[in-house]
PDB file of N, CA, C and O in Angstrom:
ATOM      1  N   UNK A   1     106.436  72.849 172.511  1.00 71.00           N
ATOM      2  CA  UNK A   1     107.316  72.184 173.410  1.00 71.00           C
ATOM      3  C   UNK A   1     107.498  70.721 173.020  1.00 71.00           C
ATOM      4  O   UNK A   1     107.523  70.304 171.862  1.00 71.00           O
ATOM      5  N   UNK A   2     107.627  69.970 174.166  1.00 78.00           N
ATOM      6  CA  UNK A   2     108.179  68.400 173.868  1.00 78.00           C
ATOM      7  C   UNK A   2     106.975  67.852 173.395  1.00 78.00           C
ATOM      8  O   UNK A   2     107.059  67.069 172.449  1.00 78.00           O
ATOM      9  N   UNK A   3     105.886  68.107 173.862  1.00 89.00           N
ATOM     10  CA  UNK A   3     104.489  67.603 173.140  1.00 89.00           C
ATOM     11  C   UNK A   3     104.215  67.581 172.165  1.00 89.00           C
ATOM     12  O   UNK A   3     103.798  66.632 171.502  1.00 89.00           O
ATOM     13  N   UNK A   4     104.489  69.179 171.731  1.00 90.00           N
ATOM     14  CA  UNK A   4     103.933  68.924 169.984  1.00 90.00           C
ATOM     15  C   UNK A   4     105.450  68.323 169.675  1.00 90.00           C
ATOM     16  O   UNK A   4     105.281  67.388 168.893  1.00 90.00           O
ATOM     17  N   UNK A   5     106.556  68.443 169.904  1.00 90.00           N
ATOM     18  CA  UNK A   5     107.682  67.546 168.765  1.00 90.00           C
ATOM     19  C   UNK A   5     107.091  66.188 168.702  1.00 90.00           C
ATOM     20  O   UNK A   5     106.908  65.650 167.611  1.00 90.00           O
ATOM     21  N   UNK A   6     106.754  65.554 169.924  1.00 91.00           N
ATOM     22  CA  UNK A   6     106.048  63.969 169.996  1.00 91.00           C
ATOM     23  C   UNK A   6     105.238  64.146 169.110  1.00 91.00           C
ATOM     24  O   UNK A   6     105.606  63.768 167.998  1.00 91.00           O
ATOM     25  N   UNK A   7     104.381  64.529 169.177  1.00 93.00           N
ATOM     26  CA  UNK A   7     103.326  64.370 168.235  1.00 93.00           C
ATOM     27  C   UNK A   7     103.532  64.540 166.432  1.00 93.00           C
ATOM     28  O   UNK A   7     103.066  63.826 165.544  1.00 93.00           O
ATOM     29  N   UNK A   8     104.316  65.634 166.340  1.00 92.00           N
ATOM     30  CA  UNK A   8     105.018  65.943 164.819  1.00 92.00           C
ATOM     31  C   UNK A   8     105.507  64.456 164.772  1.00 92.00           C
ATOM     32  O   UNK A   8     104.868  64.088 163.786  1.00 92.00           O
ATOM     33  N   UNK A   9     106.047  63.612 165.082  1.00 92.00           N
ATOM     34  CA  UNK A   9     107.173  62.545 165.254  1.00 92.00           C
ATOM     35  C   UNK A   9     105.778  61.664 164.913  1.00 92.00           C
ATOM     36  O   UNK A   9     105.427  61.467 163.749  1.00 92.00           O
ATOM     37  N   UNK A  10     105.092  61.202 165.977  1.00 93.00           N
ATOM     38  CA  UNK A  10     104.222  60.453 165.706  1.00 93.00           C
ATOM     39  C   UNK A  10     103.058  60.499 164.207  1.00 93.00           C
ATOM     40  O   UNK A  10     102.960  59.618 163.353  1.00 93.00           O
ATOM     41  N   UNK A  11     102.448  61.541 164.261  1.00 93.00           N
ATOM     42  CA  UNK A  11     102.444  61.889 162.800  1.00 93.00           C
ATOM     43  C   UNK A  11     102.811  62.017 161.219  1.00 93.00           C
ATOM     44  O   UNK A  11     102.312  62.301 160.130  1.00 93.00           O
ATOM     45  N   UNK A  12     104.076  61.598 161.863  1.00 91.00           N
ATOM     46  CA  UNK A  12     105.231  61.124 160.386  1.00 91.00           C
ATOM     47  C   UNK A  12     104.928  60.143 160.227  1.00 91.00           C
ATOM     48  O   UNK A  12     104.229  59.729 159.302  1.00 91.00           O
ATOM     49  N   UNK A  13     105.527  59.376 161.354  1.00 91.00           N
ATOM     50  CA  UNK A  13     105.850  57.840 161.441  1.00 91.00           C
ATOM     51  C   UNK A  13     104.630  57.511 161.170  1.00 91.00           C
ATOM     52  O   UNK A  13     104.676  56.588 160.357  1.00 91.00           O
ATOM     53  N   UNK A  14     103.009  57.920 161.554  1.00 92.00           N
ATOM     54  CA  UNK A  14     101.650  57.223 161.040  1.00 92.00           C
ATOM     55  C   UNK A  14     101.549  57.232 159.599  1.00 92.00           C
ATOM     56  O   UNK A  14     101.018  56.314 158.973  1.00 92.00           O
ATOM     57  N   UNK A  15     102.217  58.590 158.893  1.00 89.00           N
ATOM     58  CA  UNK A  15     101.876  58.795 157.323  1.00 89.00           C
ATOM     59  C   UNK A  15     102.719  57.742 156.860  1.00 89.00           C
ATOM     60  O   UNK A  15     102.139  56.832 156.267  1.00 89.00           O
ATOM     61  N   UNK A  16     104.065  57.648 157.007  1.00 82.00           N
ATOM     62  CA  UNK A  16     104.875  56.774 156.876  1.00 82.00           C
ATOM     63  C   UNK A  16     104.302  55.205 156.454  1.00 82.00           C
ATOM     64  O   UNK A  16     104.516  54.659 155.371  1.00 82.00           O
ATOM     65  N   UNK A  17     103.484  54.605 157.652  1.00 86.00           N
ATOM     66  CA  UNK A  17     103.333  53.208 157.672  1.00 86.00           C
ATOM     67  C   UNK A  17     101.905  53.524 156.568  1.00 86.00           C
ATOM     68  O   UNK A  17     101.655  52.701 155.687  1.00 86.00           O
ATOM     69  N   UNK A  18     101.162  54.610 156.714  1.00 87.00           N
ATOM     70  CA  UNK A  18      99.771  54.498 155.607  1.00 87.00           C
ATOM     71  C   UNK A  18     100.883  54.513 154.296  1.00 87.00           C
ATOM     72  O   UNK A  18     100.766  53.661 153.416  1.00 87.00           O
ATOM     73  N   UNK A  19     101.509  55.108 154.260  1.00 79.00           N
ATOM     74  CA  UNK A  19     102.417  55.450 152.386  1.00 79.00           C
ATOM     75  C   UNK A  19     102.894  53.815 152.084  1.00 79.00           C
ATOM     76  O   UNK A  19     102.741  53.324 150.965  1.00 79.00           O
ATOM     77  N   UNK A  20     103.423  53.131 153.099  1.00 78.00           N
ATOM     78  CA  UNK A  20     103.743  51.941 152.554  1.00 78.00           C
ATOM     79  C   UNK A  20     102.799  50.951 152.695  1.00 78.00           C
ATOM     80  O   UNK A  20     103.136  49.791 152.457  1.00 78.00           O
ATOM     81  N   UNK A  21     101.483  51.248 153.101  1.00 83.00           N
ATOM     82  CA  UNK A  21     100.130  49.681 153.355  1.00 83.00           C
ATOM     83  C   UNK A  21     100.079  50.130 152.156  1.00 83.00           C
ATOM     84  O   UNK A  21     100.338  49.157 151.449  1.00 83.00           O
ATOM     85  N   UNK A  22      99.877  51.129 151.430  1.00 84.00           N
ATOM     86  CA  UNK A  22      99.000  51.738 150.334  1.00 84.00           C
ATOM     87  C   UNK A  22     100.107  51.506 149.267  1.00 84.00           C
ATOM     88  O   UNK A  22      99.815  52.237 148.320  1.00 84.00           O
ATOM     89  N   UNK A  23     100.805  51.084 149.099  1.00 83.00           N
ATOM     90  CA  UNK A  23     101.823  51.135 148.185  1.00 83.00           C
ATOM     91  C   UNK A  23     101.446  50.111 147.140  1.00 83.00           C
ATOM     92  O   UNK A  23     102.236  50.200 146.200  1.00 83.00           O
ATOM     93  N   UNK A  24     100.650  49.289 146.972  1.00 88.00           N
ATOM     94  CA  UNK A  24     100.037  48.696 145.945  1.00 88.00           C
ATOM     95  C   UNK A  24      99.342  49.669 145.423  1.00 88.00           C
ATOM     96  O   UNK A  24     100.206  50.221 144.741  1.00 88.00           O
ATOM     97  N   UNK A  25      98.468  50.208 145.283  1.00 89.00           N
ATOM     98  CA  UNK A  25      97.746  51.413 144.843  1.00 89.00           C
ATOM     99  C   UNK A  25      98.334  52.666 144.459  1.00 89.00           C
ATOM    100  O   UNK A  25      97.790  53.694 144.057  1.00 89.00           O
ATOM    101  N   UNK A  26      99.486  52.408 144.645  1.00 85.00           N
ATOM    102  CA  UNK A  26     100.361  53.673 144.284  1.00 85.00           C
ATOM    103  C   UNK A  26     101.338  53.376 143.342  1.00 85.00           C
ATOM    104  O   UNK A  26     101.986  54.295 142.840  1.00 85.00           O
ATOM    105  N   UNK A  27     101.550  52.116 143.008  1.00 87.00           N
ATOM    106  CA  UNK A  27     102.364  51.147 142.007  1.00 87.00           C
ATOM    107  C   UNK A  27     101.084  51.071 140.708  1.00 87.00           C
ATOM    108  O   UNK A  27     101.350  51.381 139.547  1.00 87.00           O
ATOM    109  N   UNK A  28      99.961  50.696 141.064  1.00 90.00           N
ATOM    110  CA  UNK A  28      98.533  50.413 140.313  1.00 90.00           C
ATOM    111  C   UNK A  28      98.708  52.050 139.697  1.00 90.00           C
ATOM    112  O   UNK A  28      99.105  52.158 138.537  1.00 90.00           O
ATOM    113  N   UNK A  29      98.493  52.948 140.266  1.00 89.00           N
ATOM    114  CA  UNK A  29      98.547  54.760 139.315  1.00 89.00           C
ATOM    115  C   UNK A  29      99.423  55.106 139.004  1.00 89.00           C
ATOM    116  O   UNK A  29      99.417  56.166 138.379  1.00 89.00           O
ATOM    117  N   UNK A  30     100.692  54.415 139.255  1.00 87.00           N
ATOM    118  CA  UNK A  30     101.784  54.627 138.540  1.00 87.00           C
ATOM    119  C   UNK A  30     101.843  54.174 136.984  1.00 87.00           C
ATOM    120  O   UNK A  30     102.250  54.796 136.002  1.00 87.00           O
ATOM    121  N   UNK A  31     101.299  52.885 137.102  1.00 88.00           N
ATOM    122  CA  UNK A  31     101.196  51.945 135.715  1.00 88.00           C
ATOM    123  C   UNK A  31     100.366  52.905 135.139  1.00 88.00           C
ATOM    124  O   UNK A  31     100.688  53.569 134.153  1.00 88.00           O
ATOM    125  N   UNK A  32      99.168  53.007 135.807  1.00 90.00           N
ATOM    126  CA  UNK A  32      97.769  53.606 134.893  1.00 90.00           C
ATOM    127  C   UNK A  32      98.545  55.271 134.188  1.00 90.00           C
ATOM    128  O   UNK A  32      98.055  56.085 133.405  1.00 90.00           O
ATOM    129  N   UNK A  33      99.202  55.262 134.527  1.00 90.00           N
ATOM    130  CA  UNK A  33      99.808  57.030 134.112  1.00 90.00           C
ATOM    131  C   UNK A  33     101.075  56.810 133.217  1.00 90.00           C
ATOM    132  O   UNK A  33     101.264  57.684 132.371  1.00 90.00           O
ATOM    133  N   UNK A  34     101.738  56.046 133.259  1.00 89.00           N
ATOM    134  CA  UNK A  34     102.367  55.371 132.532  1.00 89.00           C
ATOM    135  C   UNK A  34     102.583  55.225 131.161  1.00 89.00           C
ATOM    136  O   UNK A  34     102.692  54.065 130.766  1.00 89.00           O
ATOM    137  N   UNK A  35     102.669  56.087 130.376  1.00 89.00           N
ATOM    138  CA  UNK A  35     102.678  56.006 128.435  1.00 89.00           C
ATOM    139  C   UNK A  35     102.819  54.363 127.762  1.00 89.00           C
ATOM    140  O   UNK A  35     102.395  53.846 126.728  1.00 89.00           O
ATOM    141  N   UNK A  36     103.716  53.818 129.035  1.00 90.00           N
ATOM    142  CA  UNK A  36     104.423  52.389 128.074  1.00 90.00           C
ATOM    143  C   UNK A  36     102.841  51.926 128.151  1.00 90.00           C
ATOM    144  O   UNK A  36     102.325  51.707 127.055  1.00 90.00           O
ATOM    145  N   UNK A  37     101.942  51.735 129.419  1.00 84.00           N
ATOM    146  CA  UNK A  37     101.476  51.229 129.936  1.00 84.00           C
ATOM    147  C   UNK A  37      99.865  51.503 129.210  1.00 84.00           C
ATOM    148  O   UNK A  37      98.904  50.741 129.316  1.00 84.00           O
ATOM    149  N   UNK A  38      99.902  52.649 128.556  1.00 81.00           N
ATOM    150  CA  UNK A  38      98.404  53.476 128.400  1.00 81.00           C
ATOM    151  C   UNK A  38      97.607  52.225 127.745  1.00 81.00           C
ATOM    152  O   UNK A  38      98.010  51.278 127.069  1.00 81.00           O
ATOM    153  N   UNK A  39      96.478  52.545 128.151  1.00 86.00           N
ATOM    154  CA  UNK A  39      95.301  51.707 127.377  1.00 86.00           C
ATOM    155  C   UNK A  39      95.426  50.171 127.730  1.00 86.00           C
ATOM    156  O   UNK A  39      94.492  49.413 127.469  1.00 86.00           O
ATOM    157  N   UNK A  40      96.638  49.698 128.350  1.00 90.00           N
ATOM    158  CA  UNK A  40      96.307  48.036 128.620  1.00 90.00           C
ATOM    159  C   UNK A  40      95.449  47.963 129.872  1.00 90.00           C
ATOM    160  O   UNK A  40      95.466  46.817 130.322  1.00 90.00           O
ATOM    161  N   UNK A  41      94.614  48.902 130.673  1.00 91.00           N
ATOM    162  CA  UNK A  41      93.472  48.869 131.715  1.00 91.00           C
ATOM    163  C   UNK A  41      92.733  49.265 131.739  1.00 91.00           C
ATOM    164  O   UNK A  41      92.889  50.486 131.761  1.00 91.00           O
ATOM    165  N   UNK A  42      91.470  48.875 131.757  1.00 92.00           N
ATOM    166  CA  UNK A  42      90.488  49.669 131.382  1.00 92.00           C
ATOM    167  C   UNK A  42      89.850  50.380 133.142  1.00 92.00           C
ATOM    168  O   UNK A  42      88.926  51.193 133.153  1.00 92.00           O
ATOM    169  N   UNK A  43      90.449  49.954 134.316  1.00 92.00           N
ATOM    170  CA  UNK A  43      90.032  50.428 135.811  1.00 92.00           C
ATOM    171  C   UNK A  43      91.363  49.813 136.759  1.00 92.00           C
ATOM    172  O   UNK A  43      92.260  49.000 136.537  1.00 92.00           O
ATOM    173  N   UNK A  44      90.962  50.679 137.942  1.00 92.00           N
ATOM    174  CA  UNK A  44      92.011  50.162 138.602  1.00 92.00           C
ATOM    175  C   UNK A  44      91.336  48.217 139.323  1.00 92.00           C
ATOM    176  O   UNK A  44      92.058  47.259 139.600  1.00 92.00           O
ATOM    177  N   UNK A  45      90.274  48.273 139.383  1.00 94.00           N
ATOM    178  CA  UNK A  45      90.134  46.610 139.647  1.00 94.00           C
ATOM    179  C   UNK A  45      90.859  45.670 138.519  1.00 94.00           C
ATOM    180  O   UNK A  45      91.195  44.530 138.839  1.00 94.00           O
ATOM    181  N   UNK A  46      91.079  46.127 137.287  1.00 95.00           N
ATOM    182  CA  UNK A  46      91.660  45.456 135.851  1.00 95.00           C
ATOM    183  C   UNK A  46      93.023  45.448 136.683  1.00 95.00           C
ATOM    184  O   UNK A  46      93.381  44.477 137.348  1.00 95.00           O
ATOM    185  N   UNK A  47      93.699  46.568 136.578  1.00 92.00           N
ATOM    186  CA  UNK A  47      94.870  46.717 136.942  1.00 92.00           C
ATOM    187  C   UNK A  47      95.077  45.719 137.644  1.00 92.00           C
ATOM    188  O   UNK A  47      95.583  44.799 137.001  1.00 92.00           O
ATOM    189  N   UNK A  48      94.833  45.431 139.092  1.00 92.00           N
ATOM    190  CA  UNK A  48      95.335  44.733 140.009  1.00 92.00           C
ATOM    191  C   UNK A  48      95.078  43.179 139.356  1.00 92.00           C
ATOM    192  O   UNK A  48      96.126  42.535 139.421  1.00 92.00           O
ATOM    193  N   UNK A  49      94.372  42.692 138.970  1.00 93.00           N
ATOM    194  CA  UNK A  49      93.591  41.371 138.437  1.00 93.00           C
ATOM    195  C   UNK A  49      94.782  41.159 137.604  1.00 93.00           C
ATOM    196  O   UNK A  49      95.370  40.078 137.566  1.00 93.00           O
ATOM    197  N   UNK A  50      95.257  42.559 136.706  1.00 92.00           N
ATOM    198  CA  UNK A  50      96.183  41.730 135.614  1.00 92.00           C
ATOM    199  C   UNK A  50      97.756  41.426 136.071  1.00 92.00           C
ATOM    200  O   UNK A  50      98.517  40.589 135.586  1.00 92.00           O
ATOM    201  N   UNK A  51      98.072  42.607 137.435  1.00 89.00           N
ATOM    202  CA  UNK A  51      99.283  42.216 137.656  1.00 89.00           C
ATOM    203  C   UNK A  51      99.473  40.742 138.445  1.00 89.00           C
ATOM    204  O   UNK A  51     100.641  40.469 138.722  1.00 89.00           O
ATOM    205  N   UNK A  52      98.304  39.629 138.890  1.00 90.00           N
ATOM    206  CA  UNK A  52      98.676  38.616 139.060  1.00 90.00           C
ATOM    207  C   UNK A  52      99.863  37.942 138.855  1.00 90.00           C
ATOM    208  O   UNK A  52     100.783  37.653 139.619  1.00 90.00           O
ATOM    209  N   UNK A  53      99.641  37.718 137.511  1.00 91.00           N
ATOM    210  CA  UNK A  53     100.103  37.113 136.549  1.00 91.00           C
ATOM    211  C   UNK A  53     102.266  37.093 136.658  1.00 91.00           C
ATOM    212  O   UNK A  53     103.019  36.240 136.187  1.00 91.00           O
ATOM    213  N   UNK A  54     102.656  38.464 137.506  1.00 90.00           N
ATOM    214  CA  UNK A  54     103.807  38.900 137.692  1.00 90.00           C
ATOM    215  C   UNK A  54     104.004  38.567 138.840  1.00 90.00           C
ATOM    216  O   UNK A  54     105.176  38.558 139.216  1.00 90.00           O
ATOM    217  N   UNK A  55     102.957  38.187 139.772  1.00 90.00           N
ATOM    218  CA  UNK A  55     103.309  38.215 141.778  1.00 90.00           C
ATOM    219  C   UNK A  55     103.048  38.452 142.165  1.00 90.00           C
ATOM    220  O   UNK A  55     102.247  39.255 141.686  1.00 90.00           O
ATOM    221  N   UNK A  56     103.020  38.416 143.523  1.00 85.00           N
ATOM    222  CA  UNK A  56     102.623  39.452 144.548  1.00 85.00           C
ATOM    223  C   UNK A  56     104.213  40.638 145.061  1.00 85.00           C
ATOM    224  O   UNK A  56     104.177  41.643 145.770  1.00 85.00           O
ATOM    225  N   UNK A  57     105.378  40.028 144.403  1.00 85.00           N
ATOM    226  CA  UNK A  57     106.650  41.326 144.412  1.00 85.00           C
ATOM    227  C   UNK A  57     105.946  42.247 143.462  1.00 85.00           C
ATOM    228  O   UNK A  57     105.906  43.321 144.063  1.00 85.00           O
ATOM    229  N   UNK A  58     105.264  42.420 142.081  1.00 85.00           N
ATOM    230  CA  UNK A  58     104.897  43.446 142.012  1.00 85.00           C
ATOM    231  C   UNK A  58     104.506  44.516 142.447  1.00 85.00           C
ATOM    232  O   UNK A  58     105.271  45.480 142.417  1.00 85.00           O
ATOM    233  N   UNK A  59     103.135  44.640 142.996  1.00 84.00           N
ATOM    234  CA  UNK A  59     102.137  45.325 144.027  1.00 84.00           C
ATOM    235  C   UNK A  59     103.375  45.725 144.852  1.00 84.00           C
ATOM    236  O   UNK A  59     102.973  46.624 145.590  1.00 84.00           O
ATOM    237  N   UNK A  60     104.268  45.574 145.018  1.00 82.00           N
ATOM    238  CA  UNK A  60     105.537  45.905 145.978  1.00 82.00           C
ATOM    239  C   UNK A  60     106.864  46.791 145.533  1.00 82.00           C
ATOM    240  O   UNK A  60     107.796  47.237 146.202  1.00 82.00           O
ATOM    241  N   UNK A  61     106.553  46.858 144.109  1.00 81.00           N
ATOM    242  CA  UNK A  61     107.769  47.434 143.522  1.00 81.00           C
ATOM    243  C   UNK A  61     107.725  48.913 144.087  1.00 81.00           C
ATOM    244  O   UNK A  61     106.798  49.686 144.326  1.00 81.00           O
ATOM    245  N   UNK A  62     109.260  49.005 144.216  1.00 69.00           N
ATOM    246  CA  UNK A  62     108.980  50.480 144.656  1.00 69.00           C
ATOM    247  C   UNK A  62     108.435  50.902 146.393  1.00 69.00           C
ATOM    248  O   UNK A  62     107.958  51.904 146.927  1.00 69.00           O
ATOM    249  N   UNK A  63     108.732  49.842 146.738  1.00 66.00           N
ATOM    250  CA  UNK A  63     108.026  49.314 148.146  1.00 66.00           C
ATOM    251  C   UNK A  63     109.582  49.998 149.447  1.00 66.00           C
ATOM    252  O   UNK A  63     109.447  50.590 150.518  1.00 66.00           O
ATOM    253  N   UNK A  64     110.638  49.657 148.863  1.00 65.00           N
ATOM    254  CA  UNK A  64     112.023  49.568 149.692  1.00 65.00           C
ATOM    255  C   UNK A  64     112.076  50.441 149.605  1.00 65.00           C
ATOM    256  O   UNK A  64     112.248  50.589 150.815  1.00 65.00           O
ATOM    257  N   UNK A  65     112.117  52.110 148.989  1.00 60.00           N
ATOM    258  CA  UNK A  65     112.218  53.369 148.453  1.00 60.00           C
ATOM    259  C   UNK A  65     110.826  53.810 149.609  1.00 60.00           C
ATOM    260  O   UNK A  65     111.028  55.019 149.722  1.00 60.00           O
ATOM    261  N   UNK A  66     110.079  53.625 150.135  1.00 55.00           N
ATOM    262  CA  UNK A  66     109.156  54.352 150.727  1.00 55.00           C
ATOM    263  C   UNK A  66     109.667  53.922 152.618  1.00 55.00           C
ATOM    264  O   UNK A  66     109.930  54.793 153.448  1.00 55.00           O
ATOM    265  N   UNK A  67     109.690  52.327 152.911  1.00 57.00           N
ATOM    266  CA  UNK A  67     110.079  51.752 153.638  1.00 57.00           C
ATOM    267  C   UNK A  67     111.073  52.211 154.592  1.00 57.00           C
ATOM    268  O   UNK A  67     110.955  52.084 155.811  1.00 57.00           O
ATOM    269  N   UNK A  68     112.384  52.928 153.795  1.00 61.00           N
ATOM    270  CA  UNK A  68     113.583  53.257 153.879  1.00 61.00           C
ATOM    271  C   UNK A  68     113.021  55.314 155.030  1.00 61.00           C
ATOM    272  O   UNK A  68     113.677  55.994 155.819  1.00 61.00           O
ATOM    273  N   UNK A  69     111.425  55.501 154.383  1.00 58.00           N
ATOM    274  CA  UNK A  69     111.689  56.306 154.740  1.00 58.00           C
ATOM    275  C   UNK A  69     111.008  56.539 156.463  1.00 58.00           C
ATOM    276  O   UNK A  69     110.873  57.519 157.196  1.00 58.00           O
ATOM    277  N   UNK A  70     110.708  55.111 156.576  1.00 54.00           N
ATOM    278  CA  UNK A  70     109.485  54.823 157.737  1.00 54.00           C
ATOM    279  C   UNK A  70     110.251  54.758 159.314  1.00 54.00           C
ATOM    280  O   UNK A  70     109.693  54.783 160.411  1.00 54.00           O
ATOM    281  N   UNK A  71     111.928  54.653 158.959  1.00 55.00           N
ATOM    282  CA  UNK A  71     112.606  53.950 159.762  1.00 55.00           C
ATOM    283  C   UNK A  71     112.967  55.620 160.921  1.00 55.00           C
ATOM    284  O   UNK A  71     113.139  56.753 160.471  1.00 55.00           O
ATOM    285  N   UNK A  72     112.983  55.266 162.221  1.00 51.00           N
ATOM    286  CA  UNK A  72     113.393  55.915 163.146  1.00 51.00           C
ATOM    287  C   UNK A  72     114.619  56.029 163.292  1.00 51.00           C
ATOM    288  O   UNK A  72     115.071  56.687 164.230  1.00 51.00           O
TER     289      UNK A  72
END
């Protein structure tokens, strides 16, 4: 009934906002899997340490594409 649709609803929208907190870490295994990318990390703590150097819009790329899907 109307309960579980609420709840299905609410349950999205929670995965939703975890898919985009986590979206640095999901940009970080993207690189690490990455062919262009192979072998310039030796862990994901490297990873993050080296994308400094680019920003903090990095850690974000790919950020508007998940965002887009959070919206009610």
């Amino acid at each position: 009934g109307l309960a579980l649709h609420n709840t299905i609803i609410i349950a999205a929208f929670c995965a939703g906002c975890t898919e985009a907190f986590l979206t640095p870490f999901e940009r970080i295994q993207t690189l690490m899997l990455d062919q262009k990318w192979a072998g310039q990390f030796k862990n994901t703590p490297h990873a993050f340490a080296s994308l400094t150097k680019y920003g903090i819009k990095e850690y974000y790329r790919g950020y508007k594409q998940i965002s887009s899907c959070v919206k009610l």
